CSV table of N, CA and C in Angstrom, one decimal:
chain,number,residue,atom,x,y,z
A,288,UNK,N,8.8,-84.0,-146.3
A,288,UNK,CA,8.5,-82.9,-147.3
A,288,UNK,C,9.4,-82.2,-148.0
A,289,UNK,N,9.2,-82.0,-149.4
A,289,UNK,CA,10.0,-81.3,-150.1
A,289,UNK,C,9.8,-79.9,-150.4
A,290,UNK,N,10.8,-79.2,-150.5
A,290,UNK,CA,10.5,-77.9,-151.4
A,290,UNK,C,11.6,-77.4,-151.9
A,291,UNK,N,11.1,-77.0,-153.3
A,291,UNK,CA,12.2,-76.8,-154.8
A,291,UNK,C,12.2,-75.3,-154.8
A,292,UNK,N,13.4,-75.0,-155.3
A,292,UNK,CA,13.4,-73.7,-155.3
A,292,UNK,C,14.4,-73.2,-156.7
A,293,UNK,N,13.9,-72.2,-157.4
A,293,UNK,CA,15.0,-71.8,-158.6
A,293,UNK,C,14.7,-70.4,-158.7
A,294,UNK,N,15.8,-70.1,-159.7
A,294,UNK,CA,15.9,-68.7,-160.1
A,294,UNK,C,17.6,-68.0,-159.8
A,295,UNK,N,16.9,-66.6,-158.8
A,295,UNK,CA,18.2,-65.9,-158.7
A,295,UNK,C,18.5,-65.9,-157.3
A,296,UNK,N,19.4,-66.3,-156.8
A,296,UNK,CA,19.2,-66.1,-155.4
A,296,UNK,C,20.2,-65.3,-154.6
A,297,UNK,N,20.4,-64.0,-155.4
A,297,UNK,CA,21.6,-63.3,-154.9
A,297,UNK,C,21.5,-62.8,-153.4
A,298,UNK,N,20.2,-63.0,-153.1
A,298,UNK,CA,20.4,-62.7,-151.2
A,298,UNK,C,20.0,-63.6,-150.5
A,299,UNK,N,20.4,-64.9,-151.1
A,299,UNK,CA,20.2,-66.1,-150.2
A,299,UNK,C,18.8,-66.7,-150.0
A,300,UNK,N,18.0,-66.2,-151.0
A,300,UNK,CA,16.8,-66.6,-151.0
A,300,UNK,C,16.4,-68.2,-150.8
A,301,UNK,N,17.6,-69.0,-151.7
A,301,UNK,CA,17.5,-70.2,-151.1
A,301,UNK,C,19.1,-70.5,-151.4
A,302,UNK,N,19.6,-71.8,-150.6
A,302,UNK,CA,21.2,-72.3,-150.7
A,302,UNK,C,21.4,-72.8,-152.0
A,303,UNK,N,22.5,-72.4,-152.8
A,303,UNK,CA,22.5,-72.9,-154.1
A,303,UNK,C,24.1,-73.9,-153.5
A,304,UNK,N,24.3,-74.7,-154.6
A,304,UNK,CA,25.3,-75.7,-154.3
A,304,UNK,C,26.8,-75.3,-154.8
A,305,UNK,N,26.4,-74.0,-155.7
A,305,UNK,CA,27.8,-73.5,-156.2
A,305,UNK,C,27.7,-72.2,-156.1
A,306,UNK,N,28.7,-71.5,-156.7
A,306,UNK,CA,28.8,-70.0,-156.3
A,306,UNK,C,28.1,-69.0,-157.2
A,307,UNK,N,27.0,-69.5,-158.0
A,307,UNK,CA,26.7,-69.0,-159.1
A,307,UNK,C,25.4,-68.2,-158.3
A,308,UNK,N,24.6,-68.5,-157.6
A,308,UNK,CA,23.5,-67.9,-156.9
A,308,UNK,C,22.4,-68.0,-158.0
A,309,UNK,N,22.7,-68.5,-158.5
A,309,UNK,CA,21.2,-68.7,-159.7
A,309,UNK,C,21.4,-70.1,-160.1
A,310,UNK,N,19.9,-70.6,-160.4
A,310,UNK,CA,19.6,-71.6,-160.5
A,310,UNK,C,18.4,-71.6,-161.8
A,311,UNK,N,18.8,-72.5,-162.8
A,311,UNK,CA,17.6,-72.5,-164.0
A,311,UNK,C,16.5,-73.8,-163.8
A,312,UNK,N,17.1,-74.7,-162.8
A,312,UNK,CA,16.6,-76.1,-162.7
A,312,UNK,C,16.3,-76.0,-161.3
A,313,UNK,N,14.9,-76.4,-160.7
A,313,UNK,CA,14.7,-76.7,-159.2
A,313,UNK,C,15.4,-77.6,-158.7
A,314,UNK,N,15.9,-77.0,-157.4
A,314,UNK,CA,16.9,-77.7,-156.4
A,314,UNK,C,16.2,-77.7,-155.0
A,315,UNK,N,16.6,-79.0,-154.5
A,315,UNK,CA,15.5,-79.0,-153.1
A,315,UNK,C,16.4,-78.1,-152.2
A,316,UNK,N,15.4,-77.5,-151.2
A,316,UNK,CA,16.3,-76.9,-150.2
A,316,UNK,C,16.3,-77.6,-148.7
A,317,UNK,N,17.4,-77.6,-147.8
A,317,UNK,CA,17.3,-78.6,-146.8
A,317,UNK,C,16.6,-77.7,-146.0
A,318,UNK,N,15.5,-78.5,-145.3
A,318,UNK,CA,14.2,-77.9,-144.4
A,318,UNK,C,14.8,-78.2,-143.0
A,319,UNK,N,14.6,-77.3,-141.8
A,319,UNK,CA,14.9,-77.8,-140.4
A,319,UNK,C,14.3,-79.0,-140.0
A,320,UNK,N,14.6,-79.7,-138.8
A,320,UNK,CA,14.2,-81.1,-138.8
A,320,UNK,C,13.0,-81.3,-138.5
A,321,UNK,N,12.5,-80.5,-137.9
A,321,UNK,CA,11.1,-80.6,-137.1
A,321,UNK,C,9.9,-80.3,-138.5
A,322,UNK,N,10.3,-79.7,-139.6
A,322,UNK,CA,9.5,-79.9,-141.1
A,322,UNK,C,10.0,-80.8,-142.0
A,323,UNK,N,10.9,-81.4,-141.8
A,323,UNK,CA,11.6,-82.5,-142.4
A,323,UNK,C,10.9,-84.0,-142.3
A,324,UNK,N,10.3,-84.0,-140.9
A,324,UNK,CA,9.9,-84.9,-140.2
A,324,UNK,C,8.1,-85.1,-140.6
A,325,UNK,N,7.7,-84.3,-139.6
A,325,UNK,CA,6.5,-84.3,-139.6
A,325,UNK,C,5.6,-83.7,-140.2
A,326,UNK,N,5.6,-82.0,-139.6
A,326,UNK,CA,4.3,-81.3,-140.1
A,326,UNK,C,4.0,-80.7,-141.7
A,327,UNK,N,3.1,-81.0,-142.2
A,327,UNK,CA,3.3,-80.5,-143.8
A,327,UNK,C,3.5,-79.4,-144.1
A,328,UNK,N,3.7,-79.1,-145.1
A,328,UNK,CA,3.4,-77.3,-145.8
A,328,UNK,C,2.6,-77.0,-146.1
A,329,UNK,N,1.7,-76.1,-145.8
A,329,UNK,CA,0.6,-75.6,-146.1
A,329,UNK,C,0.8,-74.5,-147.3
A,330,UNK,N,2.0,-73.6,-147.1
A,330,UNK,CA,2.1,-72.5,-147.7
A,330,UNK,C,3.4,-72.1,-148.0
A,331,UNK,N,3.3,-71.6,-149.2
A,331,UNK,CA,5.1,-71.2,-149.7
A,331,UNK,C,5.0,-70.0,-150.3
A,332,UNK,N,5.6,-69.1,-149.6
A,332,UNK,CA,5.3,-67.7,-150.3
A,332,UNK,C,6.6,-66.8,-150.3
A,333,UNK,N,6.5,-66.1,-151.2
A,333,UNK,CA,8.1,-65.0,-151.6
A,333,UNK,C,7.8,-63.7,-151.6
A,334,UNK,N,8.4,-63.0,-150.7
A,334,UNK,CA,8.7,-61.4,-150.7
A,334,UNK,C,9.8,-61.1,-151.8
A,335,UNK,N,10.1,-60.2,-151.6
A,335,UNK,CA,11.2,-59.2,-152.7
A,335,UNK,C,12.8,-60.1,-152.5
A,336,UNK,N,12.8,-60.1,-151.3
A,336,UNK,CA,14.0,-61.0,-151.2
A,336,UNK,C,14.0,-61.8,-150.0
A,337,UNK,N,13.1,-62.6,-149.5
A,337,UNK,CA,12.7,-63.6,-148.6
A,337,UNK,C,11.7,-64.5,-149.0
A,338,UNK,N,11.9,-66.1,-148.5
A,338,UNK,CA,11.2,-66.8,-148.7
A,338,UNK,C,10.1,-67.2,-147.5
A,339,UNK,N,9.0,-67.9,-147.5
A,339,UNK,CA,8.4,-67.9,-146.1
A,339,UNK,C,7.6,-69.5,-146.2
A,340,UNK,N,7.6,-70.4,-145.1
A,340,UNK,CA,7.0,-71.5,-144.8
A,340,UNK,C,6.0,-71.5,-144.2
A,341,UNK,N,4.8,-71.8,-144.2
A,341,UNK,CA,3.8,-72.1,-143.3
A,341,UNK,C,3.5,-73.7,-143.0
A,342,UNK,N,3.6,-74.2,-141.9
A,342,UNK,CA,3.4,-75.5,-141.7
A,342,UNK,C,2.0,-75.4,-141.1
A,343,UNK,N,1.6,-77.1,-141.3
A,343,UNK,CA,0.4,-77.3,-140.8
A,343,UNK,C,0.0,-77.2,-139.4
A,344,UNK,N,0.9,-77.3,-138.3
A,344,UNK,CA,1.1,-77.0,-137.4
A,344,UNK,C,1.1,-75.8,-136.9
A,345,UNK,N,1.2,-74.9,-137.6
A,345,UNK,CA,1.0,-73.3,-137.7
A,345,UNK,C,2.3,-72.6,-137.4
A,346,UNK,N,3.5,-73.3,-137.6
A,346,UNK,CA,4.8,-72.5,-137.4
A,346,UNK,C,5.2,-71.7,-138.7
A,347,UNK,N,5.8,-70.9,-138.5
A,347,UNK,CA,6.3,-70.2,-140.0
A,347,UNK,C,7.8,-70.1,-139.8
A,348,UNK,N,8.4,-70.8,-140.8
A,348,UNK,CA,9.8,-70.5,-141.1
A,348,UNK,C,10.4,-69.3,-142.4
A,349,UNK,N,11.4,-68.7,-142.2
A,349,UNK,CA,11.7,-67.6,-142.7
A,349,UNK,C,13.1,-67.9,-143.3
A,350,UNK,N,13.5,-67.6,-145.1
A,350,UNK,CA,15.1,-67.0,-145.0
A,350,UNK,C,15.1,-66.2,-146.0
A,351,UNK,N,16.6,-65.8,-146.1
A,351,UNK,CA,16.6,-65.0,-147.3
A,351,UNK,C,17.3,-63.6,-146.6
A,352,UNK,N,17.1,-62.6,-147.5
A,352,UNK,CA,17.9,-61.1,-147.0
A,352,UNK,C,17.0,-60.7,-145.7
A,353,UNK,N,17.7,-60.3,-144.5
A,353,UNK,CA,16.8,-60.0,-143.3
A,353,UNK,C,16.9,-58.4,-143.4
A,354,UNK,N,16.8,-57.8,-144.5
A,354,UNK,CA,16.9,-56.4,-144.2
A,354,UNK,C,15.6,-56.1,-143.9
A,355,UNK,N,15.6,-54.6,-142.7
A,355,UNK,CA,14.7,-54.3,-142.1
A,355,UNK,C,13.9,-55.1,-141.5
A,356,UNK,N,14.2,-56.4,-140.8
A,356,UNK,CA,13.6,-57.3,-140.1
A,356,UNK,C,12.4,-58.2,-140.6
A,357,UNK,N,12.6,-57.9,-142.0
A,357,UNK,CA,11.6,-59.1,-142.8
A,357,UNK,C,11.6,-60.5,-142.5
A,358,UNK,N,12.7,-61.1,-141.9
A,358,UNK,CA,12.5,-62.4,-141.3
A,358,UNK,C,11.9,-63.0,-140.1
A,359,UNK,N,11.9,-61.7,-139.2
A,359,UNK,CA,11.2,-61.8,-137.9
A,359,UNK,C,12.1,-62.5,-136.9
A,360,UNK,N,13.2,-63.1,-137.2
A,360,UNK,CA,13.9,-63.7,-136.4
A,360,UNK,C,15.4,-63.3,-136.3
A,361,UNK,N,16.0,-63.8,-135.4
A,361,UNK,CA,17.5,-63.9,-135.6
A,361,UNK,C,18.2,-64.9,-136.6
A,362,UNK,N,19.4,-64.9,-136.5
A,362,UNK,CA,20.2,-66.3,-137.2
A,362,UNK,C,20.4,-66.1,-138.5
A,363,UNK,N,21.4,-67.2,-138.7
A,363,UNK,CA,21.4,-67.5,-140.2
A,363,UNK,C,20.7,-66.8,-141.4
A,364,UNK,N,20.6,-66.4,-142.5
A,364,UNK,CA,19.8,-65.9,-143.2
A,364,UNK,C,19.3,-66.7,-144.2
A,365,UNK,N,20.3,-67.5,-144.5
A,365,UNK,CA,20.5,-68.4,-145.8
A,365,UNK,C,19.5,-70.2,-145.5
A,366,UNK,N,19.3,-69.8,-144.1
A,366,UNK,CA,19.0,-71.3,-143.6
A,366,UNK,C,17.2,-71.1,-143.1
A,367,UNK,N,16.5,-71.9,-143.5
A,367,UNK,CA,15.3,-71.6,-143.2
A,367,UNK,C,15.4,-71.9,-141.5
A,368,UNK,N,14.4,-71.2,-140.8
A,368,UNK,CA,14.6,-70.9,-139.2
A,368,UNK,C,13.1,-70.9,-138.7
A,369,UNK,N,12.6,-70.9,-137.7
A,369,UNK,CA,11.4,-70.7,-137.2
A,369,UNK,C,11.3,-69.3,-136.6
A,370,UNK,N,10.1,-68.6,-136.9
A,370,UNK,CA,9.9,-67.3,-136.6
A,370,UNK,C,9.4,-67.6,-135.2
A,371,UNK,N,9.6,-66.9,-134.2
A,371,UNK,CA,9.1,-66.8,-132.5
A,371,UNK,C,7.9,-66.5,-132.3
A,372,UNK,N,6.8,-67.1,-132.7
A,372,UNK,CA,5.5,-66.6,-132.8
A,372,UNK,C,4.7,-67.2,-131.2
A,373,UNK,N,4.0,-66.4,-130.5
A,373,UNK,CA,3.5,-67.1,-129.0
A,373,UNK,C,2.4,-68.2,-129.4
A,374,UNK,N,2.0,-68.3,-130.6
A,374,UNK,CA,0.4,-69.0,-130.9
A,374,UNK,C,0.5,-69.6,-132.4
A,375,UNK,N,0.4,-70.8,-132.6
A,375,UNK,CA,0.3,-71.0,-134.1
A,375,UNK,C,-0.6,-70.3,-135.0
A,376,UNK,N,-0.2,-69.9,-136.0
A,376,UNK,CA,-1.0,-69.3,-136.9
A,376,UNK,C,-1.7,-70.2,-138.0
A,377,UNK,N,-2.7,-69.6,-138.9
A,377,UNK,CA,-3.2,-70.3,-140.2
A,377,UNK,C,-3.2,-69.4,-141.4
A,378,UNK,N,-3.1,-67.9,-140.9
A,378,UNK,CA,-3.2,-67.6,-142.2
A,378,UNK,C,-1.7,-66.4,-142.2
A,379,UNK,N,-1.4,-66.1,-143.6
A,379,UNK,CA,0.1,-65.6,-143.7
A,379,UNK,C,-0.2,-64.8,-144.8
A,380,UNK,N,0.5,-63.6,-145.4
A,380,UNK,CA,0.6,-63.0,-146.4
A,380,UNK,C,2.2,-62.2,-146.4
A,381,UNK,N,3.0,-62.1,-147.2
A,381,UNK,CA,4.2,-61.4,-147.3
A,381,UNK,C,3.9,-60.2,-148.3
A,382,UNK,N,4.6,-59.3,-148.1
A,382,UNK,CA,4.9,-58.1,-149.1
A,382,UNK,C,6.5,-58.2,-149.1
A,383,UNK,N,6.9,-56.9,-150.1
A,383,UNK,CA,8.3,-56.6,-150.1
A,383,UNK,C,9.0,-57.0,-149.4
A,384,UNK,N,8.6,-56.2,-148.2
A,384,UNK,CA,9.7,-56.3,-146.7
A,384,UNK,C,9.3,-56.1,-145.4
A,385,UNK,N,7.7,-57.1,-145.7
A,385,UNK,CA,7.0,-57.2,-144.4
A,385,UNK,C,6.4,-58.7,-144.6
A,386,UNK,N,5.8,-58.9,-143.4
A,386,UNK,CA,5.0,-60.3,-143.4
A,386,UNK,C,3.9,-60.0,-142.2
A,387,UNK,N,2.8,-60.6,-142.5
A,387,UNK,CA,1.9,-60.3,-141.4
A,387,UNK,C,1.2,-62.0,-141.2
A,388,UNK,N,1.2,-62.5,-140.0
A,388,UNK,CA,0.7,-63.6,-140.2
A,388,UNK,C,-0.7,-63.6,-139.1
A,389,UNK,N,-1.8,-64.6,-139.2
A,389,UNK,CA,-2.7,-64.7,-137.8
A,389,UNK,C,-3.3,-65.8,-137.6
A,390,UNK,N,-3.8,-65.9,-136.6
A,390,UNK,CA,-4.5,-66.9,-136.0
A,390,UNK,C,-6.0,-66.6,-136.2
A,391,UNK,N,-6.4,-67.1,-137.0
A,391,UNK,CA,-7.9,-66.7,-137.2
A,391,UNK,C,-9.1,-67.4,-136.1
A,392,UNK,N,-8.7,-68.3,-135.3
A,392,UNK,CA,-9.6,-68.8,-134.5
A,392,UNK,C,-9.6,-67.8,-133.6
A,393,UNK,N,-8.1,-67.0,-132.9
A,393,UNK,CA,-8.4,-66.5,-131.7
A,393,UNK,C,-8.0,-65.1,-132.2
A,394,UNK,N,-8.3,-64.6,-133.6
A,394,UNK,CA,-8.4,-63.0,-133.7
A,394,UNK,C,-7.1,-62.6,-133.3
A,395,UNK,N,-5.8,-63.1,-133.3
A,395,UNK,CA,-4.6,-62.1,-133.0
A,395,UNK,C,-3.9,-62.3,-134.3
A,396,UNK,N,-3.2,-61.0,-134.9
A,396,UNK,CA,-2.4,-60.8,-136.0
A,396,UNK,C,-1.1,-60.5,-135.6
A,397,UNK,N,0.0,-61.1,-136.3
A,397,UNK,CA,1.2,-60.7,-136.3
A,397,UNK,C,1.5,-59.9,-137.4
A,398,UNK,N,2.7,-59.0,-137.1
A,398,UNK,CA,3.3,-58.1,-137.9
A,398,UNK,C,4.5,-57.8,-137.6
A,399,UNK,N,5.8,-58.2,-138.7
A,399,UNK,CA,7.1,-57.9,-138.8
A,399,UNK,C,7.4,-57.3,-140.3
A,400,UNK,N,8.8,-56.4,-139.7
A,400,UNK,CA,9.5,-56.2,-141.3
A,400,UNK,C,9.1,-54.4,-141.1
A,401,UNK,N,8.7,-54.2,-142.3
A,401,UNK,CA,8.5,-52.6,-142.5
A,401,UNK,C,7.7,-52.3,-144.2
A,402,UNK,N,6.4,-51.5,-143.9
A,402,UNK,CA,5.8,-51.4,-145.0
A,402,UNK,C,7.0,-50.4,-146.0
A,403,UNK,N,6.7,-50.4,-147.1
A,403,UNK,CA,7.6,-49.4,-148.2
A,403,UNK,C,6.9,-49.6,-149.2
A,404,UNK,N,7.2,-48.2,-149.6
A,404,UNK,CA,6.5,-48.1,-151.0
A,404,UNK,C,7.4,-47.6,-152.0
A,405,UNK,N,7.6,-47.4,-153.2
A,405,UNK,CA,8.6,-47.0,-154.5
A,405,UNK,C,8.5,-45.6,-154.2
A,406,UNK,N,7.5,-44.7,-154.1
A,406,UNK,CA,7.6,-43.5,-154.1
A,406,UNK,C,8.3,-43.0,-152.8
A,407,UNK,N,8.0,-43.3,-151.6
A,407,UNK,CA,8.3,-42.7,-150.4
A,407,UNK,C,9.3,-43.7,-149.5
A,408,UNK,N,9.5,-44.5,-149.8
A,408,UNK,CA,10.5,-45.6,-149.1
A,408,UNK,C,9.8,-46.3,-148.1
A,409,UNK,N,10.5,-46.7,-147.1
A,409,UNK,CA,9.6,-47.0,-145.7
A,409,UNK,C,8.6,-46.3,-145.0
A,410,UNK,N,7.6,-46.8,-145.1
A,410,UNK,CA,6.3,-46.0,-144.1
A,410,UNK,C,6.0,-46.7,-142.7
A,411,UNK,N,6.5,-46.3,-141.7
A,411,UNK,CA,6.4,-46.6,-140.6
A,411,UNK,C,7.7,-46.9,-140.3
A,412,UNK,N,7.8,-47.9,-138.7
A,412,UNK,CA,9.1,-48.0,-138.0
A,412,UNK,C,9.1,-49.5,-138.4
A,413,UNK,N,10.5,-49.7,-138.4
A,413,UNK,CA,10.9,-51.4,-138.7
A,413,UNK,C,10.7,-52.0,-137.3
A,414,UNK,N,9.8,-53.2,-137.5
A,414,UNK,CA,9.8,-54.0,-136.6
A,414,UNK,C,10.5,-55.3,-136.7
A,415,UNK,N,11.2,-55.8,-135.8
A,415,UNK,CA,12.3,-56.9,-136.2
A,415,UNK,C,11.9,-58.2,-135.7
A,416,UNK,N,10.8,-57.8,-135.1
A,416,UNK,CA,10.2,-59.5,-134.1
A,416,UNK,C,8.8,-59.3,-134.3
A,417,UNK,N,8.1,-60.4,-134.5
A,417,UNK,CA,6.6,-60.9,-134.4
A,417,UNK,C,5.9,-59.7,-133.6
A,418,UNK,N,5.0,-59.0,-133.6
A,418,UNK,CA,4.5,-58.2,-132.8
A,418,UNK,C,3.2,-57.9,-132.8
A,419,UNK,N,2.3,-58.3,-131.9
A,419,UNK,CA,0.9,-58.2,-132.3
A,419,UNK,C,0.3,-57.0,-132.7
A,420,UNK,N,-0.6,-57.0,-133.9
A,420,UNK,CA,-1.3,-56.1,-134.2
A,420,UNK,C,-2.9,-55.9,-133.8
A,421,UNK,N,-2.8,-54.7,-133.4
A,421,UNK,CA,-4.5,-54.4,-133.0
A,421,UNK,C,-5.3,-55.6,-132.8
A,422,UNK,N,-4.7,-56.6,-131.8
A,422,UNK,CA,-5.3,-57.8,-131.8
A,422,UNK,C,-7.1,-57.7,-130.8
A,423,UNK,N,-7.3,-56.5,-130.3
A,423,UNK,CA,-8.5,-56.3,-130.0
A,423,UNK,C,-9.5,-56.3,-131.0
A,424,UNK,N,-9.4,-55.4,-132.3
A,424,UNK,CA,-10.1,-55.2,-133.2
A,424,UNK,C,-10.2,-56.7,-134.1
A,425,UNK,N,-9.6,-57.4,-133.9
A,425,UNK,CA,-9.9,-58.5,-134.5
A,425,UNK,C,-10.2,-59.7,-133.6
A,426,UNK,N,-10.8,-59.8,-132.5
A,426,UNK,CA,-11.0,-60.5,-131.6
A,426,UNK,C,-12.4,-61.3,-132.0
A,427,UNK,N,-12.5,-62.4,-132.2
A,427,UNK,CA,-13.5,-63.4,-132.8
A,427,UNK,C,-14.2,-62.8,-134.0
A,428,UNK,N,-13.1,-62.6,-134.6
A,428,UNK,CA,-13.9,-62.0,-136.1
A,428,UNK,C,-13.0,-63.0,-137.4
């Protein structure tokens, strides 16, 4: 599996080979070994300053700026690393500073980061790790 990135990488959205933090041509990014060998990537998503991959095995990998816990994990921000989820997910969405992932069969929804809007800033608390969100409301739906 290969993933290409280009554009601005001022906040480590992807690793550049030089000190310019910008690329006008697509660059291949290094993927962690589980992704470089077997599972296929089913989705690539971009937030304001972070990037997210969803694999066919239901694993989520994030990298970029980890302000307000948007990566949902600890570790080196510029390197794609796995988000610790309790079960595999098959749906994912990202915003400016948050991620939402779900297991559509089990009805479990995870949330991390913070919801922010331009008028009021952060709306709600910062969640630095994947947290189940209203799991009973989504059960079986």
